[in-house]
Amino acid sequence: ALVADVDKPGVAVVPSMLMDFWAKRPLEHAVILGRPIEIARDLGVDVPCMQTVYAILKMVERQYLAD
């Protein structure tokens, strides 16, 4: 429920990627998720949830930047 709570009035900290999303700016997904996924792959660690979130973020970003 943390992601849902960020959108409520009175929340002091809003993640920069969420601010970018609201403003329809390019997201920082390559640094925040892409690089850690590469490091995990290099170390032989599976991170399927991170890979899924990364793929979804790239798709969402592509859609709103195309509009």
Short mmCIF file of C-alpha atoms in Angstrom, two decimals:
data_model
loop_
_atom_site.label_atom_id
_atom_site.label_comp_id
_atom_site.label_asym_id
_atom_site.label_seq_id
_atom_site.Cartn_x
_atom_site.Cartn_y
_atom_site.Cartn_z
CA ALA A 1 0.00 0.00 0.00
CA LEU A 2 3.04 2.30 0.07
CA VAL A 3 2.68 3.29 -3.58
CA ALA A 4 -0.98 4.16 -3.06
CA ASP A 5 -0.11 6.19 0.06
CA VAL A 6 2.32 8.42 -1.87
CA ASP A 7 -0.58 9.92 -3.78
CA LYS A 8 -2.43 11.04 -0.62
CA PRO A 9 -2.41 14.64 0.61
CA GLY A 10 0.08 15.40 3.36
CA VAL A 11 2.73 12.90 2.25
CA ALA A 12 6.06 14.65 2.71
CA VAL A 13 8.18 12.69 0.23
CA VAL A 14 7.25 11.90 -3.36
CA PRO A 15 9.63 9.68 -5.34
CA SER A 16 11.31 11.47 -8.24
CA MET A 17 10.18 8.83 -10.71
CA LEU A 18 6.57 9.43 -9.68
CA MET A 19 7.03 13.18 -10.12
CA ASP A 20 8.44 12.52 -13.61
CA PHE A 21 5.47 10.30 -14.39
CA TRP A 22 2.96 12.94 -13.25
CA ALA A 23 4.75 15.56 -15.38
CA LYS A 24 4.99 13.17 -18.36
CA ARG A 25 8.79 13.44 -18.39
CA PRO A 26 11.18 10.59 -19.23
CA LEU A 27 11.62 8.27 -16.27
CA GLU A 28 14.94 7.42 -14.61
CA HIS A 29 14.24 3.70 -14.94
CA ALA A 30 17.58 2.86 -16.57
CA VAL A 31 19.51 4.00 -13.50
CA ILE A 32 17.02 2.99 -10.82
CA LEU A 33 16.13 -0.44 -12.19
CA GLY A 34 18.09 -1.16 -15.35
CA ARG A 35 21.57 -0.97 -13.87
CA PRO A 36 20.75 -3.06 -10.77
CA ILE A 37 19.20 -5.68 -13.07
CA GLU A 38 22.44 -5.77 -15.10
CA ILE A 39 24.51 -6.14 -11.92
CA ALA A 40 22.24 -8.94 -10.70
CA ARG A 41 22.57 -10.71 -14.05
CA ASP A 42 26.39 -10.38 -13.88
CA LEU A 43 26.30 -11.94 -10.40
CA GLY A 44 23.99 -14.74 -11.49
CA VAL A 45 21.08 -13.48 -9.38
CA ASP A 46 17.56 -13.75 -10.75
CA VAL A 47 15.40 -10.66 -10.19
CA PRO A 48 12.19 -11.46 -12.05
CA CYS A 49 10.03 -8.95 -10.15
CA MET A 50 12.47 -6.11 -10.90
CA GLN A 51 12.60 -7.16 -14.55
CA THR A 52 8.81 -7.13 -14.75
CA VAL A 53 8.52 -3.69 -13.14
CA TYR A 54 11.25 -2.39 -15.46
CA ALA A 55 9.46 -3.71 -18.55
CA ILE A 56 6.14 -2.21 -17.42
CA LEU A 57 7.71 1.18 -16.68
CA LYS A 58 9.34 1.29 -20.11
CA MET A 59 6.02 0.41 -21.77
CA VAL A 60 4.07 3.04 -19.79
CA GLU A 61 6.72 5.67 -20.51
CA ARG A 62 6.70 4.88 -24.24
CA GLN A 63 2.92 5.26 -24.33
CA TYR A 64 2.73 8.65 -22.61
CA LEU A 65 5.77 10.11 -24.37
CA ALA A 66 4.22 9.17 -27.73
CA ASP A 67 1.06 11.17 -26.95
#
